[in-house]
Amino acid sequence: MVENGSRTNLSCRGRYDIEDDSIDGAPLKSDPECFDDDGRLKRTGNVWTTSSHIITAVVGSGVLSLAWAIAQMGWIAGPAVLILFSIVTLYTSSFLADCYRTGDPMFGKRNYTFMDAVSTILGGNSVTFCGIVQYLNLFGSAIGYTIAASLSMMAIKRSHCVHSSDGENPCHISSNPYMIGFGAIQIFFSQIPDFHNMWWLSIVAAVMSFTYSIIGLVLGIAKITETGTFKGSLTGISIGTVTEAQKVWGVFQALGNIAFAYSYSFVLLEIQDTIKSPPSEVKIMKKAAKLSIAVTTTFYMLCGCMGYAAFGDSAPGNLLAGFGFHKLYWLIDIANAAIVVHLVGAYQVYAQPLFAFVEKETAKRWPKIDQGFKISIPGLQPYNQNIFSLVWRTVFVIITTVISMLLPFFNDVLGVIGALGFWPLTVYFPVEMYILQMKIPKWSMRWISLQLLSAVCLIVSIVAGLGSVVGVLLDLKKYKPFSSDY
């Protein structure tokens, strides 16, 4: 079904010879075979492609840190917090899905992006606040993924180095070449025009996320079998092993890790804009969200709990790193390779909304900048390359790569951004837009319940942000520009 839809889409592009589907929502064409009700090329997404986009956005390499997060809180609070975050994310995602169309859920005005929805429904200063938080998150995610991918590539190289020298060579490796290599790959993939054209990359990335999660899970089970014991405690790392302050900051930072692991709301509407209708895009998105969050939560629980059972209070920040140079080092290498492939797709899922925003705003101010040229590809339709997109996207990738090299501990900074972004993007804006859309009376029981949910999540975001800031301050003590301690 997806392939047929994609072929139709390509045929329509060739027939009408257009690069962009519309300008500011104004219809360009009215051919019902090729164009939707807003004049844009027909969308081809379905439950499976939408789920793939969501899984790619949600299940990042952060899944490997969940064993550490559970270790900070223990067997009771750890899994409970994971489940609570999944419920909150699913609940507020359904609110946000309803905001894709304003008015009629089938024929109302489309809000193509998170910012469009906030502008249409809330307006005012909310738009500026939303833009700052959303695009800072997207930019920070691109940097964090560059660092995470380079660490996995370095792990593969170091593994082979250690084994080839029988452990005699410490094999210290610079992260710079790997970050540059990842950046070069992203320059190529960044030329994918938009979400509509990258469904295949999201499917590959989703498969890779399951691959390394399963490997981490299997290695955890193998270690439990080897030792014959389930490690860990009901309350996590005990005071004595760490100070009271370290325990508190550890729990706060764990909340930040889990909050960021579930954050994908700021790309939800962009993903929803890839769905074909009928049936209603809202119906498909809600179904995909339920499926995706159920799958990711199951994986989070399995990897986090089995990792904690295997390592107990000494669970590492990266589950795969905890196995050291295990006799199954080749399996760990496969997992790290899968992480790299997944992060190639995840980078694009987070970067595409930022690309689209800058290009849309630039075209508004300087219409003549929207120039392009054709690239002939043997056996395929000619590809229309926009010159500004080529330059801007390449510059964006270079900037994120350089910052990653300059601040190799930026994962902790990403934790700060994720923690602070969780409340406004995942909870506050979806709740406020839902209240206005559904005309929920002020001070009614439902209104009070939604405001309480928002307030609790705000507190969680604040304490999680504080925990991540402490992690950054500790990293600053060993700060070395353009270097890595690996």
Tab-separated table of C-alpha atoms in Angstrom:
chain	number	residue	atom	x	y	z
A	1	MET	CA	0.000	0.000	0.000
A	2	VAL	CA	2.797	2.415	0.927
A	3	GLU	CA	4.779	1.554	-2.199
A	4	ASN	CA	1.807	2.144	-4.529
A	5	GLY	CA	1.077	5.448	-2.827
A	6	SER	CA	4.710	6.459	-3.151
A	7	ARG	CA	4.774	5.612	-6.863
A	8	THR	CA	1.631	7.722	-7.400
A	9	ASN	CA	3.253	10.569	-5.504
A	10	LEU	CA	6.399	10.388	-7.642
A	11	SER	CA	4.302	10.218	-10.825
A	12	CYS	CA	2.389	13.335	-9.780
A	13	ARG	CA	5.608	15.205	-9.039
A	14	GLY	CA	6.899	14.349	-12.483
A	15	ARG	CA	3.595	15.237	-14.145
A	16	TYR	CA	3.303	18.673	-12.548
A	17	ASP	CA	7.047	19.358	-12.279
A	18	ILE	CA	6.829	21.052	-8.884
A	19	GLU	CA	9.240	21.124	-5.990
A	20	ASP	CA	6.942	22.476	-3.309
A	21	ASP	CA	3.367	21.369	-2.797
A	22	SER	CA	1.945	24.731	-1.772
A	23	ILE	CA	2.855	28.149	-0.471
A	24	ASP	CA	1.389	29.124	2.894
A	25	GLY	CA	-1.379	26.572	2.433
A	26	ALA	CA	-2.654	28.100	-0.846
A	27	PRO	CA	-3.681	25.328	-3.274
A	28	LEU	CA	-1.515	24.941	-6.350
A	29	LYS	CA	-3.417	22.156	-8.099
A	30	SER	CA	-6.866	20.611	-7.867
A	31	ASP	CA	-6.350	17.211	-9.524
A	32	PRO	CA	-8.020	14.844	-6.972
A	33	GLU	CA	-5.828	11.957	-8.125
A	34	CYS	CA	-2.646	13.761	-7.126
A	35	PHE	CA	-3.608	16.450	-4.620
A	36	ASP	CA	-5.333	16.650	-1.240
A	37	ASP	CA	-7.981	19.186	-0.233
A	38	ASP	CA	-5.291	21.782	0.595
A	39	GLY	CA	-3.638	21.572	-2.829
A	40	ARG	CA	-0.606	19.658	-1.590
A	41	LEU	CA	0.526	16.378	-3.115
A	42	LYS	CA	-1.515	13.468	-1.769
A	43	ARG	CA	-0.267	12.148	1.506
A	44	THR	CA	0.516	8.426	1.545
A	45	GLY	CA	1.120	7.656	5.250
A	46	ASN	CA	-0.778	4.962	7.138
A	47	VAL	CA	-0.766	3.404	10.616
A	48	TRP	CA	2.480	1.529	9.974
A	49	THR	CA	4.514	4.388	8.499
A	50	THR	CA	3.186	6.735	11.201
A	51	SER	CA	4.094	4.230	13.918
A	52	SER	CA	7.568	3.918	12.394
A	53	HIS	CA	8.046	7.691	12.527
A	54	ILE	CA	6.916	7.776	16.182
A	55	ILE	CA	9.058	4.814	17.230
A	56	THR	CA	12.061	6.362	15.457
A	57	ALA	CA	11.453	9.627	17.320
A	58	VAL	CA	10.776	8.035	20.732
A	59	VAL	CA	13.094	5.027	20.944
A	60	GLY	CA	16.543	6.572	20.829
A	61	SER	CA	19.775	5.374	22.343
A	62	GLY	CA	18.325	6.746	25.601
A	63	VAL	CA	16.680	3.342	26.087
A	64	LEU	CA	20.130	2.074	27.071
A	65	SER	CA	20.270	4.520	30.013
A	66	LEU	CA	16.993	3.337	31.549
A	67	ALA	CA	18.690	0.639	33.649
A	68	TRP	CA	20.724	3.427	35.272
A	69	ALA	CA	17.561	5.505	35.746
A	70	ILE	CA	15.750	2.626	37.451
A	71	ALA	CA	18.822	2.034	39.635
A	72	GLN	CA	18.437	5.567	41.013
A	73	MET	CA	14.833	4.883	42.083
A	74	GLY	CA	14.619	1.134	42.696
A	75	TRP	CA	12.195	-1.639	41.784
A	76	ILE	CA	9.076	0.171	43.014
A	77	ALA	CA	9.437	3.764	41.815
A	78	GLY	CA	11.482	3.042	38.671
A	79	PRO	CA	8.972	0.940	36.675
A	80	ALA	CA	6.076	3.007	38.115
A	81	VAL	CA	7.595	6.245	36.762
A	82	LEU	CA	8.133	4.645	33.341
A	83	ILE	CA	4.480	3.621	33.164
A	84	LEU	CA	3.246	7.013	34.410
A	85	PHE	CA	5.265	8.875	31.770
A	86	SER	CA	3.896	6.589	29.067
A	87	ILE	CA	0.306	7.233	30.200
A	88	VAL	CA	0.809	11.010	30.340
A	89	THR	CA	2.464	11.010	26.900
A	90	LEU	CA	-0.328	8.932	25.348
A	91	TYR	CA	-3.019	11.072	27.001
A	92	THR	CA	-1.585	14.407	25.863
A	93	SER	CA	-0.717	13.019	22.407
A	94	SER	CA	-4.419	12.407	21.825
A	95	PHE	CA	-5.080	16.081	22.702
A	96	LEU	CA	-2.451	17.215	20.237
A	97	ALA	CA	-3.736	14.924	17.484
A	98	ASP	CA	-7.108	16.698	17.730
A	99	CYS	CA	-5.317	19.973	16.951
A	100	TYR	CA	-4.209	18.905	13.461
A	101	ARG	CA	-7.449	20.291	12.026
A	102	THR	CA	-9.176	23.354	13.434
A	103	GLY	CA	-12.957	23.066	13.454
A	104	ASP	CA	-14.202	20.028	11.555
A	105	PRO	CA	-12.024	16.930	12.216
A	106	MET	CA	-12.363	15.795	8.584
A	107	PHE	CA	-12.397	19.021	6.569
A	108	GLY	CA	-11.188	21.779	8.910
A	109	LYS	CA	-8.084	23.911	8.326
A	110	ARG	CA	-4.907	21.870	8.649
A	111	ASN	CA	-2.182	22.830	11.118
A	112	TYR	CA	0.926	21.421	9.464
A	113	THR	CA	3.258	21.925	12.418
A	114	PHE	CA	3.192	22.243	16.202
A	115	MET	CA	3.821	25.985	15.786
A	116	ASP	CA	0.903	26.309	13.342
A	117	ALA	CA	-1.450	24.745	15.885
A	118	VAL	CA	-0.267	26.999	18.722
A	119	SER	CA	-0.546	30.062	16.464
A	120	THR	CA	-4.067	29.172	15.278
A	121	ILE	CA	-5.532	28.089	18.621
A	122	LEU	CA	-3.627	30.058	21.293
A	123	GLY	CA	-1.835	32.871	19.448
A	124	GLY	CA	-0.034	35.778	21.125
A	125	ASN	CA	3.104	35.220	23.201
A	126	SER	CA	2.424	31.481	23.275
A	127	VAL	CA	3.730	31.246	19.702
A	128	THR	CA	7.084	32.832	20.586
A	129	PHE	CA	7.485	30.709	23.727
A	130	CYS	CA	6.581	27.549	21.809
A	131	GLY	CA	8.992	28.349	18.982
A	132	ILE	CA	11.944	28.929	21.303
A	133	VAL	CA	11.389	25.719	23.280
A	134	GLN	CA	10.538	23.525	20.283
A	135	TYR	CA	13.382	24.513	18.006
A	136	LEU	CA	15.903	24.510	20.845
A	137	ASN	CA	14.845	20.908	21.520
A	138	LEU	CA	15.185	19.970	17.851
A	139	PHE	CA	18.598	21.630	17.572
A	140	GLY	CA	19.810	20.058	20.819
A	141	SER	CA	18.587	16.626	19.735
A	142	ALA	CA	20.648	16.834	16.528
A	143	ILE	CA	23.761	17.590	18.578
A	144	GLY	CA	23.038	14.853	21.116
A	145	TYR	CA	22.467	12.272	18.389
A	146	THR	CA	25.755	13.197	16.719
A	147	ILE	CA	27.595	12.580	19.987
A	148	ALA	CA	25.701	9.345	20.723
A	149	ALA	CA	26.388	7.976	17.235
A	150	SER	CA	30.101	8.778	17.494
A	151	LEU	CA	30.312	6.991	20.865
A	152	SER	CA	28.813	3.839	19.351
A	153	MET	CA	31.216	3.965	16.390
A	154	MET	CA	34.132	4.453	18.788
A	155	ALA	CA	32.940	1.507	20.880
A	156	ILE	CA	33.116	-0.765	17.821
A	157	LYS	CA	36.603	0.460	16.924
A	158	ARG	CA	37.872	0.169	20.486
A	159	SER	CA	36.407	-3.305	20.876
A	160	HIS	CA	38.349	-4.602	17.885
A	161	CYS	CA	41.477	-2.733	18.984
A	162	VAL	CA	41.409	-4.284	22.470
A	163	HIS	CA	40.785	-7.798	21.161
A	164	SER	CA	43.463	-7.592	18.467
A	165	SER	CA	46.021	-6.547	21.105
A	166	ASP	CA	44.767	-9.067	23.699
A	167	GLY	CA	43.953	-6.206	26.036
A	168	GLU	CA	47.502	-4.788	26.131
A	169	ASN	CA	46.648	-1.616	24.183
A	170	PRO	CA	44.390	0.851	26.109
A	171	CYS	CA	43.099	1.999	22.694
A	172	HIS	CA	42.264	5.629	23.459
A	173	ILE	CA	40.280	7.002	20.528
A	174	SER	CA	39.395	10.525	19.423
A	175	SER	CA	35.711	11.080	18.731
A	176	ASN	CA	36.306	13.805	16.123
A	177	PRO	CA	36.705	11.617	13.005
A	178	TYR	CA	33.524	9.729	13.873
A	179	MET	CA	31.504	12.892	14.437
A	180	ILE	CA	32.768	14.257	11.113
A	181	GLY	CA	31.824	10.985	9.392
A	182	PHE	CA	28.337	11.042	10.908
A	183	GLY	CA	27.984	14.674	9.846
A	184	ALA	CA	28.960	13.809	6.273
A	185	ILE	CA	26.243	11.142	6.177
A	186	GLN	CA	23.693	13.648	7.520
A	187	ILE	CA	24.579	16.204	4.835
A	188	PHE	CA	23.480	13.606	2.281
A	189	PHE	CA	20.276	12.520	4.088
A	190	SER	CA	19.345	16.106	4.947
A	191	GLN	CA	18.543	16.667	1.278
A	192	ILE	CA	15.469	14.438	1.646
A	193	PRO	CA	12.777	17.079	0.943
A	194	ASP	CA	10.450	16.416	3.884
A	195	PHE	CA	8.734	13.856	6.135
A	196	HIS	CA	6.634	12.587	3.224
A	197	ASN	CA	9.748	11.273	1.488
A	198	MET	CA	11.503	9.610	4.408
A	199	TRP	CA	9.030	6.914	5.486
A	200	TRP	CA	11.534	4.245	4.367
A	201	LEU	CA	14.311	5.748	6.515
A	202	SER	CA	12.035	5.755	9.565
A	203	ILE	CA	11.138	2.092	9.019
A	204	VAL	CA	14.830	1.135	8.796
A	205	ALA	CA	15.602	3.220	11.903
A	206	ALA	CA	12.705	1.648	13.832
A	207	VAL	CA	13.971	-1.846	12.966
A	208	MET	CA	17.454	-0.853	14.165
A	209	SER	CA	16.068	0.466	17.463
A	210	PHE	CA	14.454	-2.894	18.117
A	211	THR	CA	17.683	-4.666	17.119
A	212	TYR	CA	19.933	-2.996	19.689
A	213	SER	CA	17.202	-2.993	22.351
A	214	ILE	CA	16.725	-6.744	21.923
A	215	ILE	CA	20.493	-7.336	22.035
A	216	GLY	CA	20.747	-5.296	25.245
A	217	LEU	CA	17.816	-7.267	26.661
A	218	VAL	CA	19.313	-10.638	25.676
A	219	LEU	CA	22.717	-9.762	27.154
A	220	GLY	CA	20.987	-8.665	30.374
A	221	ILE	CA	19.083	-11.956	30.599
A	222	ALA	CA	22.305	-13.868	29.842
A	223	LYS	CA	24.110	-12.079	32.675
A	224	ILE	CA	21.251	-12.839	35.094
A	225	THR	CA	21.382	-16.493	34.055
A	226	GLU	CA	25.160	-16.534	34.476
A	227	THR	CA	25.068	-15.114	38.022
A	228	GLY	CA	21.797	-16.808	38.941
A	229	THR	CA	20.558	-13.759	40.855
A	230	PHE	CA	18.316	-10.752	40.354
A	231	LYS	CA	20.165	-7.709	41.629
A	232	GLY	CA	18.790	-4.382	42.781
A	233	SER	CA	16.644	-3.208	45.680
A	234	LEU	CA	13.189	-1.762	46.272
A	235	THR	CA	14.507	1.773	46.796
A	236	GLY	CA	17.511	1.829	44.458
A	237	ILE	CA	21.013	3.030	45.324
A	238	SER	CA	21.212	3.237	49.093
A	239	ILE	CA	22.384	6.229	51.102
A	240	GLY	CA	25.839	5.321	52.346
A	241	THR	CA	26.905	4.127	48.942
A	242	VAL	CA	26.150	7.710	47.892
A	243	THR	CA	25.430	10.824	49.961
A	244	GLU	CA	21.885	12.076	50.531
A	245	ALA	CA	22.490	14.915	48.087
A	246	GLN	CA	23.844	12.537	45.426
A	247	LYS	CA	20.805	10.300	45.891
A	248	VAL	CA	18.408	13.225	45.380
A	249	TRP	CA	20.247	14.587	42.328
A	250	GLY	CA	20.464	11.080	40.881
A	251	VAL	CA	16.690	10.604	41.166
A	252	PHE	CA	16.071	14.028	39.616
A	253	GLN	CA	18.424	13.286	36.719
A	254	ALA	CA	16.734	9.898	36.210
A	255	LEU	CA	13.395	11.713	35.872
A	256	GLY	CA	14.990	13.888	33.196
A	257	ASN	CA	16.255	10.837	31.314
A	258	ILE	CA	12.819	9.198	31.350
A	259	ALA	CA	11.043	12.448	30.435
A	260	PHE	CA	13.302	12.930	27.436
A	261	ALA	CA	12.869	9.270	26.451
A	262	TYR	CA	9.141	9.878	25.952
A	263	SER	CA	9.322	13.308	24.304
A	264	TYR	CA	8.139	13.371	20.714
A	265	SER	CA	5.172	15.758	20.869
A	266	PHE	CA	7.037	18.559	19.108
A	267	VAL	CA	7.167	16.463	15.915
A	268	LEU	CA	3.731	14.802	16.303
A	269	LEU	CA	1.808	17.153	13.997
A	270	GLU	CA	4.589	17.025	11.397
A	271	ILE	CA	4.246	13.232	11.472
A	272	GLN	CA	0.448	13.468	11.366
A	273	ASP	CA	0.725	15.632	8.248
A	274	THR	CA	2.072	12.586	6.356
A	275	ILE	CA	-1.161	10.577	6.857
A	276	LYS	CA	-3.567	10.028	3.975
A	277	SER	CA	-7.314	10.338	4.478
A	278	PRO	CA	-9.992	9.078	4.659
A	279	PRO	CA	-10.251	7.840	7.361
A	280	SER	CA	-9.591	10.902	9.495
A	281	GLU	CA	-5.931	11.724	10.193
A	282	VAL	CA	-6.858	12.077	13.877
A	283	LYS	CA	-8.175	8.518	14.014
A	284	ILE	CA	-5.048	7.080	12.376
A	285	MET	CA	-2.690	9.143	14.545
A	286	LYS	CA	-4.377	8.087	17.782
A	287	LYS	CA	-4.237	4.454	16.716
A	288	ALA	CA	-0.554	4.776	15.747
A	289	ALA	CA	0.235	6.572	19.029
A	290	LYS	CA	-1.351	3.790	21.086
A	291	LEU	CA	0.522	1.120	19.142
A	292	SER	CA	3.857	2.972	19.241
A	293	ILE	CA	3.778	3.936	22.907
A	294	ALA	CA	2.676	0.416	23.904
A	295	VAL	CA	5.602	-1.062	21.959
A	296	THR	CA	8.165	1.450	23.225
A	297	THR	CA	6.997	1.170	26.843
A	298	THR	CA	7.272	-2.623	26.660
A	299	PHE	CA	10.830	-2.297	25.366
A	300	TYR	CA	11.662	0.356	27.942
A	301	MET	CA	10.397	-1.853	30.759
A	302	LEU	CA	12.210	-4.948	29.498
A	303	CYS	CA	15.543	-3.236	28.831
A	304	GLY	CA	15.440	-1.060	31.940
A	305	CYS	CA	14.327	-3.789	34.351
A	306	MET	CA	16.515	-6.551	32.953
A	307	GLY	CA	19.493	-4.205	32.901
A	308	TYR	CA	18.889	-3.301	36.539
A	309	ALA	CA	18.401	-6.958	37.478
A	310	ALA	CA	21.715	-7.776	35.776
A	311	PHE	CA	23.836	-4.978	37.277
A	312	GLY	CA	21.887	-3.771	40.303
A	313	ASP	CA	22.969	-0.452	41.820
A	314	SER	CA	26.087	-0.418	39.604
A	315	ALA	CA	24.000	-0.242	36.403
A	316	PRO	CA	25.971	1.819	33.836
A	317	GLY	CA	24.750	4.916	32.022
A	318	ASN	CA	24.896	2.906	28.789
A	319	LEU	CA	23.641	-0.666	29.192
A	320	LEU	CA	25.857	-2.013	26.408
A	321	ALA	CA	28.959	-0.476	28.011
A	322	GLY	CA	28.310	-2.462	31.172
A	323	PHE	CA	29.208	-5.742	29.508
A	324	GLY	CA	32.744	-4.470	28.892
A	325	PHE	CA	34.625	-6.597	26.420
A	326	HIS	CA	32.388	-9.592	26.804
A	327	LYS	CA	33.147	-12.827	24.960
A	328	LEU	CA	30.159	-11.942	22.759
A	329	TYR	CA	31.822	-8.656	21.820
A	330	TRP	CA	30.752	-9.162	18.190
A	331	LEU	CA	27.100	-9.066	19.316
A	332	ILE	CA	27.723	-5.810	21.179
A	333	ASP	CA	29.358	-4.476	17.995
A	334	ILE	CA	26.190	-5.330	16.031
A	335	ALA	CA	24.114	-3.478	18.638
A	336	ASN	CA	26.342	-0.403	18.387
A	337	ALA	CA	26.152	-0.516	14.581
A	338	ALA	CA	22.335	-0.659	14.867
A	339	ILE	CA	22.427	2.398	17.154
A	340	VAL	CA	24.380	4.338	14.523
A	341	VAL	CA	21.916	3.430	11.752
A	342	HIS	CA	18.967	4.294	13.992
A	343	LEU	CA	20.439	7.676	14.892
A	344	VAL	CA	20.872	8.518	11.211
A	345	GLY	CA	17.069	8.294	10.906
A	346	ALA	CA	16.328	9.865	14.306
A	347	TYR	CA	18.474	12.905	13.425
A	348	GLN	CA	16.308	13.464	10.354
A	349	VAL	CA	13.009	13.000	12.225
A	350	TYR	CA	14.044	15.830	14.555
A	351	ALA	CA	15.794	18.015	11.966
A	352	GLN	CA	13.104	18.021	9.247
A	353	PRO	CA	10.632	20.284	11.169
A	354	LEU	CA	13.455	22.782	11.768
A	355	PHE	CA	14.458	22.651	8.093
A	356	ALA	CA	10.852	23.234	7.023
A	357	PHE	CA	10.376	26.175	9.401
A	358	VAL	CA	13.487	28.045	8.258
A	359	GLU	CA	12.776	27.402	4.578
A	360	LYS	CA	9.153	28.520	4.880
A	361	GLU	CA	10.058	31.751	6.686
A	362	THR	CA	12.884	32.476	4.258
A	363	ALA	CA	10.621	31.964	1.229
A	364	LYS	CA	8.120	34.424	2.733
A	365	ARG	CA	10.710	37.169	3.054
A	366	TRP	CA	12.719	36.496	-0.105
A	367	PRO	CA	10.526	34.653	-2.648
A	368	LYS	CA	13.271	34.702	-5.290
A	369	ILE	CA	15.542	32.626	-3.056
A	370	ASP	CA	13.378	29.573	-3.798
A	371	GLN	CA	15.422	28.557	-6.851
A	372	GLY	CA	16.370	25.034	-7.841
A	373	PHE	CA	17.925	22.779	-10.417
A	374	LYS	CA	17.222	19.302	-11.749
A	375	ILE	CA	19.371	16.275	-11.009
A	376	SER	CA	18.948	13.440	-13.496
A	377	ILE	CA	19.071	9.987	-11.930
A	378	PRO	CA	19.170	7.060	-14.395
A	379	GLY	CA	16.024	4.949	-14.164
A	380	LEU	CA	14.261	7.393	-11.827
A	381	GLN	CA	12.294	10.621	-12.080
A	382	PRO	CA	14.458	13.787	-12.256
A	383	TYR	CA	15.117	15.156	-8.756
A	384	ASN	CA	14.478	18.864	-8.121
A	385	GLN	CA	17.153	20.239	-5.757
A	386	ASN	CA	16.456	23.565	-4.088
A	387	ILE	CA	19.670	25.619	-3.896
A	388	PHE	CA	18.843	27.340	-0.595
A	389	SER	CA	17.866	24.013	1.006
A	390	LEU	CA	21.156	22.493	-0.121
A	391	VAL	CA	23.221	25.313	1.394
A	392	TRP	CA	21.202	25.875	4.586
A	393	ARG	CA	20.842	22.215	5.490
A	394	THR	CA	24.531	21.586	4.866
A	395	VAL	CA	25.456	24.546	7.091
A	396	PHE	CA	23.083	23.273	9.801
A	397	VAL	CA	24.752	19.842	9.833
A	398	ILE	CA	28.216	21.410	9.944
A	399	ILE	CA	27.227	23.619	12.895
A	400	THR	CA	25.754	20.713	14.902
A	401	THR	CA	28.854	18.623	14.158
A	402	VAL	CA	31.265	21.358	15.268
A	403	ILE	CA	29.317	21.979	18.498
A	404	SER	CA	29.330	18.228	19.174
A	405	MET	CA	33.113	18.191	18.786
A	406	LEU	CA	33.474	21.295	20.946
A	407	LEU	CA	31.268	19.964	23.769
A	408	PRO	CA	31.578	16.163	23.790
A	409	PHE	CA	29.596	15.942	27.042
A	410	PHE	CA	26.591	17.627	25.448
A	411	ASN	CA	24.353	14.643	26.258
A	412	ASP	CA	23.949	16.133	29.742
A	413	VAL	CA	23.040	19.513	28.238
A	414	LEU	CA	20.527	17.647	26.081
A	415	GLY	CA	19.098	16.221	29.310
A	416	VAL	CA	18.529	19.769	30.548
A	417	ILE	CA	16.799	20.748	27.301
A	418	GLY	CA	14.700	17.579	27.330
A	419	ALA	CA	13.644	18.033	30.945
A	420	LEU	CA	12.644	21.662	30.457
A	421	GLY	CA	10.946	20.908	27.137
A	422	PHE	CA	8.831	18.044	28.487
A	423	TRP	CA	6.305	20.206	30.312
A	424	PRO	CA	5.610	22.921	27.711
A	425	LEU	CA	5.658	20.711	24.611
A	426	THR	CA	4.295	17.406	25.870
A	427	VAL	CA	1.825	18.714	28.466
A	428	TYR	CA	1.152	22.475	28.681
A	429	PHE	CA	0.450	23.378	25.041
A	430	PRO	CA	-1.529	20.199	24.212
A	431	VAL	CA	-3.658	20.659	27.354
A	432	GLU	CA	-4.307	24.379	26.763
A	433	MET	CA	-5.176	23.833	23.087
A	434	TYR	CA	-7.469	20.929	23.986
A	435	ILE	CA	-9.306	23.066	26.563
A	436	LEU	CA	-9.948	25.774	23.968
A	437	GLN	CA	-10.806	23.340	21.167
A	438	MET	CA	-13.304	21.440	23.322
A	439	LYS	CA	-14.583	24.618	25.041
A	440	ILE	CA	-14.121	23.097	28.517
A	441	PRO	CA	-15.629	25.495	31.115
A	442	LYS	CA	-13.183	27.139	33.489
A	443	TRP	CA	-13.246	25.693	37.029
A	444	SER	CA	-15.177	22.620	35.919
A	445	MET	CA	-13.906	19.291	37.281
A	446	ARG	CA	-12.333	18.416	33.945
A	447	TRP	CA	-10.616	21.813	33.693
A	448	ILE	CA	-9.254	21.494	37.254
A	449	SER	CA	-8.009	17.935	36.571
A	450	LEU	CA	-6.165	19.014	33.421
A	451	GLN	CA	-4.572	21.984	35.196
A	452	LEU	CA	-3.438	19.729	38.052
A	453	LEU	CA	-1.862	17.353	35.526
A	454	SER	CA	-0.037	20.288	33.963
A	455	ALA	CA	1.154	21.586	37.348
A	456	VAL	CA	2.503	18.199	38.456
A	457	CYS	CA	4.371	17.762	35.167
A	458	LEU	CA	5.822	21.271	35.531
A	459	ILE	CA	7.257	20.309	38.934
A	460	VAL	CA	8.690	17.099	37.468
A	461	SER	CA	10.322	19.048	34.629
A	462	ILE	CA	11.855	21.557	37.058
A	463	VAL	CA	13.407	18.948	39.363
A	464	ALA	CA	14.567	16.865	36.382
A	465	GLY	CA	16.191	19.972	34.901
A	466	LEU	CA	17.971	20.689	38.192
A	467	GLY	CA	19.340	17.146	38.287
A	468	SER	CA	20.644	17.450	34.735
A	469	VAL	CA	22.254	20.835	35.481
A	470	VAL	CA	24.207	19.216	38.309
A	471	GLY	CA	25.412	16.585	35.813
A	472	VAL	CA	26.587	19.345	33.459
A	473	LEU	CA	28.443	21.123	36.266
A	474	LEU	CA	30.269	17.905	37.135
A	475	ASP	CA	31.219	17.441	33.470
A	476	LEU	CA	32.557	20.994	33.278
A	477	LYS	CA	35.268	20.023	35.774
A	478	LYS	CA	36.797	17.680	33.181
A	479	TYR	CA	35.862	19.803	30.164
A	480	LYS	CA	38.213	19.532	27.167
A	481	PRO	CA	37.154	21.163	23.889
A	482	PHE	CA	37.342	18.967	20.781
A	483	SER	CA	38.252	15.885	22.792
A	484	SER	CA	36.671	12.857	24.395
A	485	ASP	CA	37.613	10.887	27.487
A	486	TYR	CA	36.733	7.576	25.822
